[in-house]
Structures are given as C-alpha cells and as structure tokens.
Amino acid sequence: MRILIAFVSLFLLALGPAKATETLTIYTYESFIADWGPGPAVKKSFEAECGCTLNWVGIQDGVAILNRLKIEGASARADLVLGLDTNLVAEAKATGLFQEHGADTAAITLPVPWNDDVFIPYDFAHFAVIYNRQAVAEPPASLKALVEGDSGQKIVLQDPRTSTPGLGFLLWMKSVYGDRAADAWARLKPRILTVTPGWSEAYGLFTKGEAEMVLSYTTSPAYHRIAEKSEKYAAAAFSEGHYLQVEVAGMLKASKNQALARRFLEFMTGPGFQDHIPTKNWMFPAGRLSKPLPAEFGRLVKPSKTFLYTPEEVAANRRAWIDEWLDVMSR
Amino acid sequence: MKPAKLDCPVLLAGGVALAGVTAVMAAALGALAVTAATTPGEGAGDRAWWADAYLWRVVRFTLWQAGLSAALSVGLAIPVARAIVRRPDFPGRGILLRLFALPLALPALVVVLGIVEVWGRHGWLAGGLNLLGFSGGPPGIYGLSGILLAHVFFNLPLAARLMVFHLERIPGETWRLANQLGLTPATIFRVIEWPALRACLPGVAGLVLMLCIASFTVVLTLGGGPAATTIEVAIYQALRFDFDPGRAVVLALIQLALTGGLIAAGLRLSLPMMAEPGLARAFARPDRAAPWGRLGDGVAIAAAALYIALPLMALALAALSAPFGRLLGEAVVWRAILTSLAIGGGSAVLCLALAWPMLSAAYRARQAGSRLWSGFAAACDTGGSLILVMPPIVLGAGWFMLLRGLDGGFAVDYTLAPATVVVAVNGLMALPYALRILGPAHANAAAAHDRLCASLGLAGWNRWRLADWPVLRPGFAMAFAFAMALSLCDLGAIALFGSQDLITLPLLILQRMGSYRTMDAAGLAFLLVLLCLALLATAERWAAKTGSRR
C-alpha cells in the first residue's frame, strides 16, 4: 500500500503544474519547443509584443501534426499550426481546416517565389549529403558522382515511407533523373549502407563512423561548427542543384482568435521570431533578421539551383514514386 | 480425486481481466475501423493487386526473420541457461543475470548503436581483425545477419533468464535421487532438465517470436533496405504517412491472426506444467564435477556474457564524455526520470493485478475439465500475450480517437488522460512476461498447497497470506521488476501520447538524438541503464529478504 501511495504521489509530482490560461494555441513539433529550440524564446518575444499568452502544444513531428488534425477535425483546439513542410501542404489543404491567412507577406525571403495564400514559410534548408572529412578525401561533386561513385564509401539514407528527409531525397533523385530515376537508384544501391526509419537513426550511424556519408541538410555542418566547435563534417555541393525543404505555418478556420493568429503569422516573418531560427532550429531564416547571420552560415553550401516540386505534384505522384523506389530497392 | 468444484470468484476475476485486455485491443481497432468507414479513403484501391504482392512479400519476410531469430535466440539460450543453473556460484553470476534483463529495457535505437559499435563496419570486431592482419574486416552486418544479430542480443538473455527461473525450480529431492542413481549428465538432461525446459519452451519461444514479429527499428535500420520490411513497418506507413486507418486495421488483424495461430500451435506442443512439490531443500547436483561439463559451461557462460556485455560496454564508453553535470542540473531530466518511474510503477502494478487472476482462473478452469473451460484457459494464456503484436501506433491512435470522443478534445489539457493510457498500454505490454514468470510458480504453489489448504479449511486471503505468498514472493518480485523495467523504457505508447508535459527518459533520449545532441543521448541512456539495474537489484533484494523459503 505504501508503495502504491508513493507511486501515486510520484505520478502527480511528475505531471507538474497545469497551465491555466491560454490565448493563442499553436501545434508544433516537439524539437521546436525543446529547451534548446526556438519555441521558448519566440514565446517570450511574442508575448511581450501582444500582451497575450502563447501556448505551444508539442506533437512528435510534422506528419504527426497533420494526422492529429485529421483525427480532430474542426474540434482541434489550436489556432495555428507551425511545422508542416511543403510536401504536406496539399494534404493539409485538402482537409479543409485551414483558413487563408490574409497577412502581409512582404518580408518573406526564400530561394523560390512564394505565393501561397494559406501557408506562410518560416524557415528553409536544402537537403545535402553530409560527409566525414577525415574519411572522404574527394566528396562527390554531383548527384551523378554520388550515384556512380566508389561503392566502398557508403551512405546512410532514410526510408521515404516513414521519414521526411527520406522522401526529400527521393524527390531530389526524381528531379534530376526523371524517368531514369529507377536506373539511378539501381546504380546507387551498392553505396547505400542501410535505409533507416528516420533521420536520428541515420545520423546516429553516421556520427558513430559507420558510414562515410549521410543524407541531411546543408545547415548540419553549422551545428557542428557552432555548437561543437568541430570541423569534422561538411556538406557536399552538387552541381545539378539541391532539393529544398520549406517549413510553413497556417491558421485554422475554427480558431476563435483569427486576428491574433494573423498577427502571429506577420510577427513570424520578422526578427522577433526569425532571429532564433538559425542557431536554435538550425535552418535558414525565411524572413527579416535584426542582425546578420552567424559567419558559419556564410560558409555553408550555396546551391547553384533549387529543386522543389509543387505540393500538388508531390500529392499526385508520391505513391507511384515510392512504389518505383521499393521495386528497385527490394530486388 | 473427483473433479474440483468450480471456484466461481476466481474464474470471474480471471474472466474480467481477460475481458479487460481484449477490450483495450478491440476498442482501438474498432475506433480506427469506424474512422476508416466515416472518412473518405485516399485512393488505395487503384493498386490493390500490387499491394497484395507487396503485402505477401512483407508477411513472408516478417515470419522468416522472426522464426529464424526466435529459433536462434531460444536454441542458444538453452546451453547458456543450463550452464548458469549448473554453476550456482561463479563470480559475477548475479551481475550477469541482471545484465540479461537490460537489452529489452533499452530503446531499440540505443541498442542498435551499441551493436554497431561492436559488430559494424568500423566496429571493435573489425578493428580486432585488422590488428590481427585480416584487412578485409568482418562480413557486413546490414541485411538479415544484422537483424538476427540484434534480435539474438535482445532475446537470448530474455529466454535464458526465463529458463533459468524454471530450471531452478526443479526440487532438490530430484537431485538427491539423481545422485543416488548416479545419473550421467546426458541422462540428467533427458529425464530431468528437458522435461522442465519442454514445459516452458513453447511459452518462451512464443514470446520471443512475438517480439521479433513486431520488430521495427531493428529491422529497418540493420536490414539494409526495404527488402527487409515487416508488417509493423507497413502498418506504421499506412497510419502515419498515408493516414489510411482501414488499411492499418486490416494489416494489424493479419498480424494478430498470424501470431495468434502460431502461438496456439505452440501451446498444443507444450506439456502440462509439471508441478513437483518439494521441501525446497538444496541438494548438490551430481553433474557439476565432470571436467568436460565444466569447460562447456564455462564457454557457454563466457560467450553469452561477452555477447551481451560488449555492446552494453560500448554504450557505457560512449557515455564517458557525456555532460552529466549539466544533464543532472536540467529540470526536464528529473521530470522525465520521475515520470518514467511513475509510469513504470503504475504499469507493473496493473500488470500483476491482471496476470494473477488470469493465471488462477486458467488453472481452475483446467481443473474443471470440460472443453469449454479448457478453451477459456487457453484464451487466458494466449489472449494475454497477443497485445505484444498489437502495433503501438494502432493502440495509440485508436485510443487517442476514443479519448478525444469522451471530452471533446483534450489537446490542450494534455496530461492525465494520456498518462492513464500510457500506463494501461505499458501494463498490458508487460503482461506476457508476467504470465510466463508467474505461471509455473503459480502451478507449483497450487499443486503444493491445494490439498493441504482444503484439509485445513484455509482459503481466500488467509491462504494467500500464509501459504501462497511466501513461496510466490520471488516470482512476483521478478515479474514486477521486469514489468517495471519494460514500461520504464517503453517507447511505443509514449511516443504517441507524450508531449512537453508528459515526457519519459527514453523519449528524451530520442528527442536529443533527433536534434544532433548525441552526447546528451548517450549520457541519458547510461542513466536509464543505471535506473534499470538499480530497480532489478532492489527487486532481488526484496524477494530475498524474507528468505522466499519458509
């Protein structure tokens, strides 16, 4: 009995104090609001400006946020959703839950033109092959060089069926190779050490030294340089160009705080939000900063060309392209 | 002896527990099925034929890798368990047994990195081979071999530990008799050890099989590519990226049906639990002195110890340079530890509260003899286990929908209801282990005490307190420790229900890993290992305190 009481009280202790007031509620992914993420700082600066309370609700990741919305429908308690990427945008619009933002988007800076009237981007990065500089003397200079290179040097990829970067690389291959993507995958296959369910497994294997290369973002080396003071990892610049990931936010029709939600979206493209993106979310800001980017970001790979399928193209072809990939890779 | 009178309260309690377990699974599937029926599908139909070919391949691979993994794990565990039981006092025995409980209690991703450190392309083995002049290195582990390597790492210790528990219950009188008859080691294995093993093997093998069928991270990460895809992966994909609840339900049912069939077939092979009442006195075994036996046992124990300890050591070494000072200063780390303990403790209590009535009811039902009742007994045995192959994502999503229905969305006040579900799901997930640990102990106690208690008129609480509890205490302690360690470290339910307000240690590890913070993750994993070890040690001490024997 004493043990039981002890557990019950432990339990209550662990739950911590409940949050009582909320004004603006935003669904986002968990790493955004982790102690080291931009969430806490963004909350502080927005609350100082609006005199309201910002309430983050952390959900696993972008895909999980969208699924949550599909389950909850119009009864979702959020005013805004922050953390979908462009590949999810078409599906998100199809739910009919999102509201046109009607916000001023003049401050948006992206490598591609942006004129979506529902979603507003807040950060971006290109996918890139990150390599271990101690293990790779001559990194591949193009996707072609990666595909056709020495199979003794391995890369870890993510599974497009379960992971966002995995899908990103699949789209990258498709952008460059088009109808010949299946052949390219077949050529690349001997270089692929393994295909992991998510980014963490792949990056974990890579930093353990198990593979010479991994699929990640152009911004990954910035983390190692700034947070770890390490020059061990670098991104390979591919001459064909790089595939882009853009993260976006949008407001929900069911929100009772439309004006405040719109105000947040406009705030999002300014320095109060954007200043925290580079070194807390490790992505490029998609809006105005109050100070220049950290010098390390200037040393990152600048893609000569940007690939990005429209959300509609992705929604229409994703299944067929994944099937094509499965077919080659399972042989 | 005439058939025993039906013991209604016991049967009822067991029935209620079984119904509860079934309801938790059925409700989740039902909620998803309803959602599937009420939301428009997303065009899965146009590639049905292809999906079938894909599905068939996935099913075949799932069973193939799980069957191989289970056969290897259990087959290799037999000599190890035997050696451990035969040598009750080699140095480090207690530590080894505790280490054996660890692999299952750690997040799969953490274990995979440990295994890669030892067996990988640039791992210790490759380094050792290089030093010896073999420049080729070991053959690559990515593929079926990597999956088997990891599954044996997870399951050999589990199987061995369960077998040790069963073998140690062979009454001392048997060994006295074996001594007097001068039985050779081979005969001892045939007439004493094998029957005891045979009684527990189907249960143990079934458990391992289920764990391997439901494997996800290991299969994808070490499998080398999508050729290694399990049904669990297909379910995850269906529910996550495609958000197709209908397909997820069908796939989950396929997985449940396949596994249920295999388990039922296994149970038919199993012998009735041999309950041999003894006076619980220790007698030396006659087969300890033989030099070949000593050598064989030494090799088996050393090999198993190395196999298990090396990857764990790799994890410990990785944690050496972790920033423990900063980690232990973070409030979120302490909250995660407390939440983990609370969820683990709650789950373990729930698990035992379900396991005991189900076992008692199954036992009584078997005594009743009729076909109907033995069917009920079998349902208690299997039903409690199937939860292991119920994909956590299906349980999680289904229950999420149900809970949301109750109060119209708890998205904001997002702690208590999810915490309850996490405790319930984790408690159920630990049930199969508890059943396998407590089952034989229960049968023994019943065989030893039934007639005595009947003649003394001892029943109910008094019988439990005076007769059963003292002998069952070690079993309960081990089952509790296992259940708690498992749910302490579980990632299935919490991954879906966790939020910034409900975070456990394993979830925190994954979060840090997902944001470049590998050193933090290594340090937290080490803390998790320490927590599990402390828990197991406490349980053992508690079990031994009143001397388990009267």
PDB file of C-alpha atoms in Angstrom, chain B residues 162-368:
ATOM      1  CA  LEU B 162      13.171 -17.280 -18.082  1.00  0.00           C
ATOM      2  CA  MET B 163      14.685 -20.755 -18.481  1.00  0.00           C
ATOM      3  CA  VAL B 164      16.998 -20.249 -15.520  1.00  0.00           C
ATOM      4  CA  PHE B 165      13.978 -19.309 -13.455  1.00  0.00           C
ATOM      5  CA  HIS B 166      12.228 -22.538 -14.480  1.00  0.00           C
ATOM      6  CA  LEU B 167      15.238 -24.833 -14.143  1.00  0.00           C
ATOM      7  CA  GLU B 168      15.985 -23.521 -10.681  1.00  0.00           C
ATOM      8  CA  ARG B 169      12.584 -24.676  -9.579  1.00  0.00           C
ATOM      9  CA  ILE B 170      13.469 -28.337 -10.070  1.00  0.00           C
ATOM     10  CA  PRO B 171      13.085 -29.633  -6.495  1.00  0.00           C
ATOM     11  CA  GLY B 172      16.218 -30.521  -4.552  1.00  0.00           C
ATOM     12  CA  GLU B 173      14.868 -34.022  -3.951  1.00  0.00           C
ATOM     13  CA  THR B 174      15.217 -34.720  -7.655  1.00  0.00           C
ATOM     14  CA  TRP B 175      18.931 -34.028  -7.440  1.00  0.00           C
ATOM     15  CA  ARG B 176      19.251 -36.248  -4.378  1.00  0.00           C
ATOM     16  CA  LEU B 177      17.637 -39.033  -6.330  1.00  0.00           C
ATOM     17  CA  ALA B 178      19.829 -38.343  -9.353  1.00  0.00           C
ATOM     18  CA  ASN B 179      22.812 -38.559  -7.032  1.00  0.00           C
ATOM     19  CA  GLN B 180      21.730 -41.857  -5.593  1.00  0.00           C
ATOM     20  CA  LEU B 181      21.088 -43.316  -9.040  1.00  0.00           C
ATOM     21  CA  GLY B 182      24.422 -41.994 -10.345  1.00  0.00           C
ATOM     22  CA  LEU B 183      22.841 -40.423 -13.443  1.00  0.00           C
ATOM     23  CA  THR B 184      25.178 -39.202 -16.174  1.00  0.00           C
ATOM     24  CA  PRO B 185      24.910 -35.613 -17.451  1.00  0.00           C
ATOM     25  CA  ALA B 186      23.265 -36.847 -20.645  1.00  0.00           C
ATOM     26  CA  THR B 187      20.646 -38.799 -18.731  1.00  0.00           C
ATOM     27  CA  ILE B 188      20.086 -35.868 -16.419  1.00  0.00           C
ATOM     28  CA  PHE B 189      19.383 -33.665 -19.402  1.00  0.00           C
ATOM     29  CA  ARG B 190      16.994 -36.217 -20.869  1.00  0.00           C
ATOM     30  CA  VAL B 191      14.965 -37.149 -17.792  1.00  0.00           C
ATOM     31  CA  ILE B 192      15.209 -34.065 -15.596  1.00  0.00           C
ATOM     32  CA  GLU B 193      16.155 -30.899 -17.439  1.00  0.00           C
ATOM     33  CA  TRP B 194      14.483 -31.465 -20.790  1.00  0.00           C
ATOM     34  CA  PRO B 195      11.007 -32.111 -19.358  1.00  0.00           C
ATOM     35  CA  ALA B 196      11.320 -28.955 -17.287  1.00  0.00           C
ATOM     36  CA  LEU B 197      12.504 -26.988 -20.341  1.00  0.00           C
ATOM     37  CA  ARG B 198       9.887 -28.511 -22.587  1.00  0.00           C
ATOM     38  CA  ALA B 199       7.170 -27.254 -20.281  1.00  0.00           C
ATOM     39  CA  CYS B 200       8.369 -23.659 -20.647  1.00  0.00           C
ATOM     40  CA  LEU B 201       9.851 -23.674 -24.168  1.00  0.00           C
ATOM     41  CA  PRO B 202       6.664 -23.041 -26.175  1.00  0.00           C
ATOM     42  CA  GLY B 203       5.840 -20.114 -23.943  1.00  0.00           C
ATOM     43  CA  VAL B 204       9.332 -18.649 -24.115  1.00  0.00           C
ATOM     44  CA  ALA B 205       9.702 -19.255 -27.840  1.00  0.00           C
ATOM     45  CA  GLY B 206       6.267 -17.769 -28.449  1.00  0.00           C
ATOM     46  CA  LEU B 207       7.201 -14.663 -26.527  1.00  0.00           C
ATOM     47  CA  VAL B 208      10.439 -14.216 -28.483  1.00  0.00           C
ATOM     48  CA  LEU B 209       8.641 -14.866 -31.751  1.00  0.00           C
ATOM     49  CA  MET B 210       6.104 -12.151 -30.982  1.00  0.00           C
ATOM     50  CA  LEU B 211       8.805  -9.658 -30.070  1.00  0.00           C
ATOM     51  CA  CYS B 212      10.589 -10.349 -33.362  1.00  0.00           C
ATOM     52  CA  ILE B 213       7.408 -10.186 -35.427  1.00  0.00           C
ATOM     53  CA  ALA B 214       6.655  -6.750 -34.023  1.00  0.00           C
ATOM     54  CA  SER B 215      10.224  -5.522 -34.563  1.00  0.00           C
ATOM     55  CA  PHE B 216      10.515  -2.172 -36.289  1.00  0.00           C
ATOM     56  CA  THR B 217      13.600  -0.045 -35.671  1.00  0.00           C
ATOM     57  CA  VAL B 218      15.998  -3.006 -35.731  1.00  0.00           C
ATOM     58  CA  VAL B 219      14.583  -4.421 -38.930  1.00  0.00           C
ATOM     59  CA  LEU B 220      14.650  -1.128 -40.824  1.00  0.00           C
ATOM     60  CA  THR B 221      17.972   0.152 -39.500  1.00  0.00           C
ATOM     61  CA  LEU B 222      20.025  -3.029 -39.761  1.00  0.00           C
ATOM     62  CA  GLY B 223      18.024  -4.600 -42.582  1.00  0.00           C
ATOM     63  CA  GLY B 224      19.964  -2.726 -45.247  1.00  0.00           C
ATOM     64  CA  GLY B 225      16.983  -1.631 -47.322  1.00  0.00           C
ATOM     65  CA  PRO B 226      13.280  -2.008 -47.954  1.00  0.00           C
ATOM     66  CA  ALA B 227      13.644  -5.678 -48.865  1.00  0.00           C
ATOM     67  CA  ALA B 228      13.668  -6.090 -45.090  1.00  0.00           C
ATOM     68  CA  THR B 229      10.212  -4.786 -44.266  1.00  0.00           C
ATOM     69  CA  THR B 230       7.964  -6.181 -41.560  1.00  0.00           C
ATOM     70  CA  ILE B 231       4.175  -5.924 -41.272  1.00  0.00           C
ATOM     71  CA  GLU B 232       4.777  -3.499 -38.439  1.00  0.00           C
ATOM     72  CA  VAL B 233       6.552  -1.132 -40.856  1.00  0.00           C
ATOM     73  CA  ALA B 234       3.665  -1.405 -43.308  1.00  0.00           C
ATOM     74  CA  ILE B 235       1.217  -0.572 -40.516  1.00  0.00           C
ATOM     75  CA  TYR B 236       3.289   2.406 -39.446  1.00  0.00           C
ATOM     76  CA  GLN B 237       3.401   3.639 -43.024  1.00  0.00           C
ATOM     77  CA  ALA B 238      -0.333   3.113 -43.502  1.00  0.00           C
ATOM     78  CA  LEU B 239      -1.271   5.026 -40.395  1.00  0.00           C
ATOM     79  CA  ARG B 240       1.380   7.727 -40.478  1.00  0.00           C
ATOM     80  CA  PHE B 241       2.245   8.826 -43.979  1.00  0.00           C
ATOM     81  CA  ASP B 242      -0.821   7.540 -45.800  1.00  0.00           C
ATOM     82  CA  PHE B 243      -3.266   8.045 -42.919  1.00  0.00           C
ATOM     83  CA  ASP B 244      -5.311   5.101 -44.087  1.00  0.00           C
ATOM     84  CA  PRO B 245      -6.865   3.684 -40.872  1.00  0.00           C
ATOM     85  CA  GLY B 246      -8.717   0.986 -42.796  1.00  0.00           C
ATOM     86  CA  ARG B 247      -5.533  -0.492 -44.206  1.00  0.00           C
ATOM     87  CA  ALA B 248      -3.861  -0.205 -40.814  1.00  0.00           C
ATOM     88  CA  VAL B 249      -6.685  -2.179 -39.189  1.00  0.00           C
ATOM     89  CA  VAL B 250      -6.553  -4.918 -41.834  1.00  0.00           C
ATOM     90  CA  LEU B 251      -2.770  -5.200 -41.502  1.00  0.00           C
ATOM     91  CA  ALA B 252      -2.990  -5.277 -37.707  1.00  0.00           C
ATOM     92  CA  LEU B 253      -5.610  -8.025 -37.879  1.00  0.00           C
ATOM     93  CA  ILE B 254      -3.388 -10.023 -40.236  1.00  0.00           C
ATOM     94  CA  GLN B 255      -0.508  -9.683 -37.797  1.00  0.00           C
ATOM     95  CA  LEU B 256      -2.696 -10.662 -34.831  1.00  0.00           C
ATOM     96  CA  ALA B 257      -4.210 -13.639 -36.637  1.00  0.00           C
ATOM     97  CA  LEU B 258      -0.868 -14.973 -37.882  1.00  0.00           C
ATOM     98  CA  THR B 259       0.743 -14.654 -34.485  1.00  0.00           C
ATOM     99  CA  GLY B 260      -2.289 -15.992 -32.650  1.00  0.00           C
ATOM    100  CA  GLY B 261      -2.236 -19.046 -34.908  1.00  0.00           C
ATOM    101  CA  LEU B 262       1.467 -19.641 -34.306  1.00  0.00           C
ATOM    102  CA  ILE B 263       1.092 -19.241 -30.547  1.00  0.00           C
ATOM    103  CA  ALA B 264      -1.904 -21.575 -30.427  1.00  0.00           C
ATOM    104  CA  ALA B 265       0.053 -24.180 -32.399  1.00  0.00           C
ATOM    105  CA  GLY B 266       2.933 -23.766 -29.958  1.00  0.00           C
ATOM    106  CA  LEU B 267       0.671 -24.264 -26.971  1.00  0.00           C
ATOM    107  CA  ARG B 268      -0.518 -27.574 -28.380  1.00  0.00           C
ATOM    108  CA  LEU B 269       3.087 -28.767 -28.303  1.00  0.00           C
ATOM    109  CA  SER B 270       3.552 -27.737 -24.735  1.00  0.00           C
ATOM    110  CA  LEU B 271       3.295 -30.244 -21.951  1.00  0.00           C
ATOM    111  CA  PRO B 272       1.199 -29.522 -18.929  1.00  0.00           C
ATOM    112  CA  MET B 273       3.208 -27.645 -16.370  1.00  0.00           C
ATOM    113  CA  MET B 274       4.942 -30.256 -14.228  1.00  0.00           C
ATOM    114  CA  ALA B 275       4.204 -29.248 -10.716  1.00  0.00           C
ATOM    115  CA  GLU B 276       6.503 -31.119  -8.394  1.00  0.00           C
ATOM    116  CA  PRO B 277       6.082 -30.237  -4.794  1.00  0.00           C
ATOM    117  CA  GLY B 278       9.314 -30.484  -2.890  1.00  0.00           C
ATOM    118  CA  LEU B 279      10.581 -29.449   0.501  1.00  0.00           C
ATOM    119  CA  ALA B 280      12.627 -26.748  -1.123  1.00  0.00           C
ATOM    120  CA  ARG B 281      15.869 -28.061   0.231  1.00  0.00           C
ATOM    121  CA  ALA B 282      19.014 -27.717  -1.777  1.00  0.00           C
ATOM    122  CA  PHE B 283      20.976 -30.774  -2.788  1.00  0.00           C
ATOM    123  CA  ALA B 284      24.136 -30.735  -4.829  1.00  0.00           C
ATOM    124  CA  ARG B 285      23.743 -31.876  -8.398  1.00  0.00           C
ATOM    125  CA  PRO B 286      25.763 -34.897  -9.412  1.00  0.00           C
ATOM    126  CA  ASP B 287      26.797 -33.409 -12.786  1.00  0.00           C
ATOM    127  CA  ARG B 288      28.879 -30.493 -11.573  1.00  0.00           C
ATOM    128  CA  ALA B 289      32.283 -32.082 -11.314  1.00  0.00           C
ATOM    129  CA  ALA B 290      32.704 -33.543 -14.822  1.00  0.00           C
ATOM    130  CA  PRO B 291      35.614 -31.645 -16.452  1.00  0.00           C
ATOM    131  CA  TRP B 292      34.029 -31.517 -19.923  1.00  0.00           C
ATOM    132  CA  GLY B 293      30.860 -30.186 -18.418  1.00  0.00           C
ATOM    133  CA  ARG B 294      32.836 -27.513 -16.593  1.00  0.00           C
ATOM    134  CA  LEU B 295      34.596 -26.493 -19.742  1.00  0.00           C
ATOM    135  CA  GLY B 296      31.402 -26.455 -21.797  1.00  0.00           C
ATOM    136  CA  ASP B 297      29.562 -24.436 -19.174  1.00  0.00           C
ATOM    137  CA  GLY B 298      32.445 -22.014 -18.913  1.00  0.00           C
ATOM    138  CA  VAL B 299      32.481 -21.467 -22.654  1.00  0.00           C
ATOM    139  CA  ALA B 300      28.702 -21.040 -22.839  1.00  0.00           C
ATOM    140  CA  ILE B 301      28.644 -18.541 -19.989  1.00  0.00           C
ATOM    141  CA  ALA B 302      31.665 -16.599 -21.217  1.00  0.00           C
ATOM    142  CA  ALA B 303      30.371 -16.414 -24.780  1.00  0.00           C
ATOM    143  CA  ALA B 304      26.941 -15.227 -23.702  1.00  0.00           C
ATOM    144  CA  ALA B 305      28.440 -12.748 -21.250  1.00  0.00           C
ATOM    145  CA  LEU B 306      30.692 -11.270 -23.946  1.00  0.00           C
ATOM    146  CA  TYR B 307      27.907 -11.152 -26.477  1.00  0.00           C
ATOM    147  CA  ILE B 308      25.664  -9.219 -24.134  1.00  0.00           C
ATOM    148  CA  ALA B 309      28.241  -7.163 -22.273  1.00  0.00           C
ATOM    149  CA  LEU B 310      30.251  -5.797 -25.218  1.00  0.00           C
ATOM    150  CA  PRO B 311      27.515  -3.665 -26.791  1.00  0.00           C
ATOM    151  CA  LEU B 312      26.477  -2.506 -23.307  1.00  0.00           C
ATOM    152  CA  MET B 313      30.101  -1.567 -22.666  1.00  0.00           C
ATOM    153  CA  ALA B 314      30.135   0.346 -25.929  1.00  0.00           C
ATOM    154  CA  LEU B 315      27.163   2.324 -24.657  1.00  0.00           C
ATOM    155  CA  ALA B 316      28.869   2.978 -21.343  1.00  0.00           C
ATOM    156  CA  LEU B 317      32.059   4.135 -23.094  1.00  0.00           C
ATOM    157  CA  ALA B 318      30.060   6.419 -25.341  1.00  0.00           C
ATOM    158  CA  ALA B 319      28.616   7.962 -22.191  1.00  0.00           C
ATOM    159  CA  LEU B 320      32.030   8.592 -20.644  1.00  0.00           C
ATOM    160  CA  SER B 321      32.355  12.073 -22.056  1.00  0.00           C
ATOM    161  CA  ALA B 322      28.666  12.917 -21.658  1.00  0.00           C
ATOM    162  CA  PRO B 323      27.940  16.177 -19.856  1.00  0.00           C
ATOM    163  CA  PHE B 324      26.445  14.520 -16.749  1.00  0.00           C
ATOM    164  CA  GLY B 325      26.810  17.635 -14.635  1.00  0.00           C
ATOM    165  CA  ARG B 326      24.662  19.706 -16.975  1.00  0.00           C
ATOM    166  CA  LEU B 327      22.186  16.881 -17.599  1.00  0.00           C
ATOM    167  CA  LEU B 328      21.578  16.297 -13.910  1.00  0.00           C
ATOM    168  CA  GLY B 329      21.028  20.013 -13.475  1.00  0.00           C
ATOM    169  CA  GLU B 330      18.218  20.085 -16.030  1.00  0.00           C
ATOM    170  CA  ALA B 331      14.726  20.093 -14.559  1.00  0.00           C
ATOM    171  CA  VAL B 332      13.361  18.273 -17.578  1.00  0.00           C
ATOM    172  CA  VAL B 333      15.709  15.334 -16.978  1.00  0.00           C
ATOM    173  CA  TRP B 334      14.467  14.905 -13.425  1.00  0.00           C
ATOM    174  CA  ARG B 335      10.889  15.240 -14.531  1.00  0.00           C
ATOM    175  CA  ALA B 336      11.477  12.592 -17.162  1.00  0.00           C
ATOM    176  CA  ILE B 337      13.033  10.261 -14.590  1.00  0.00           C
ATOM    177  CA  LEU B 338      10.124  10.740 -12.186  1.00  0.00           C
ATOM    178  CA  THR B 339       7.554  10.310 -14.944  1.00  0.00           C
ATOM    179  CA  SER B 340       9.301   7.148 -16.125  1.00  0.00           C
ATOM    180  CA  LEU B 341       9.326   5.729 -12.610  1.00  0.00           C
ATOM    181  CA  ALA B 342       5.691   6.614 -12.033  1.00  0.00           C
ATOM    182  CA  ILE B 343       4.555   5.141 -15.332  1.00  0.00           C
ATOM    183  CA  GLY B 344       6.753   2.079 -14.830  1.00  0.00           C
ATOM    184  CA  GLY B 345       5.482   1.511 -11.304  1.00  0.00           C
ATOM    185  CA  GLY B 346       1.858   2.025 -12.230  1.00  0.00           C
ATOM    186  CA  SER B 347       2.174  -0.288 -15.212  1.00  0.00           C
ATOM    187  CA  ALA B 348       3.862  -3.000 -13.164  1.00  0.00           C
ATOM    188  CA  VAL B 349       1.135  -2.908 -10.509  1.00  0.00           C
ATOM    189  CA  LEU B 350      -1.559  -3.069 -13.160  1.00  0.00           C
ATOM    190  CA  CYS B 351       0.257  -5.863 -14.943  1.00  0.00           C
ATOM    191  CA  LEU B 352       0.459  -8.061 -11.844  1.00  0.00           C
ATOM    192  CA  ALA B 353      -3.111  -7.228 -10.895  1.00  0.00           C
ATOM    193  CA  LEU B 354      -4.189  -8.628 -14.259  1.00  0.00           C
ATOM    194  CA  ALA B 355      -1.753 -11.518 -14.503  1.00  0.00           C
ATOM    195  CA  TRP B 356      -2.613 -13.154 -11.198  1.00  0.00           C
ATOM    196  CA  PRO B 357      -6.390 -13.509 -11.684  1.00  0.00           C
ATOM    197  CA  MET B 358      -5.840 -14.713 -15.245  1.00  0.00           C
ATOM    198  CA  LEU B 359      -3.429 -17.407 -14.084  1.00  0.00           C
ATOM    199  CA  SER B 360      -5.622 -18.509 -11.219  1.00  0.00           C
ATOM    200  CA  ALA B 361      -8.662 -18.638 -13.446  1.00  0.00           C
ATOM    201  CA  ALA B 362      -6.822 -20.585 -16.152  1.00  0.00           C
ATOM    202  CA  TYR B 363      -5.636 -23.074 -13.541  1.00  0.00           C
ATOM    203  CA  ARG B 364      -9.083 -23.583 -12.032  1.00  0.00           C
ATOM    204  CA  ALA B 365     -10.682 -23.771 -15.451  1.00  0.00           C
ATOM    205  CA  ARG B 366      -8.298 -26.546 -16.458  1.00  0.00           C
ATOM    206  CA  GLN B 367      -9.201 -28.452 -13.323  1.00  0.00           C
ATOM    207  CA  ALA B 368     -12.852 -28.188 -14.230  1.00  0.00           C
TER     208      ALA B 368
END
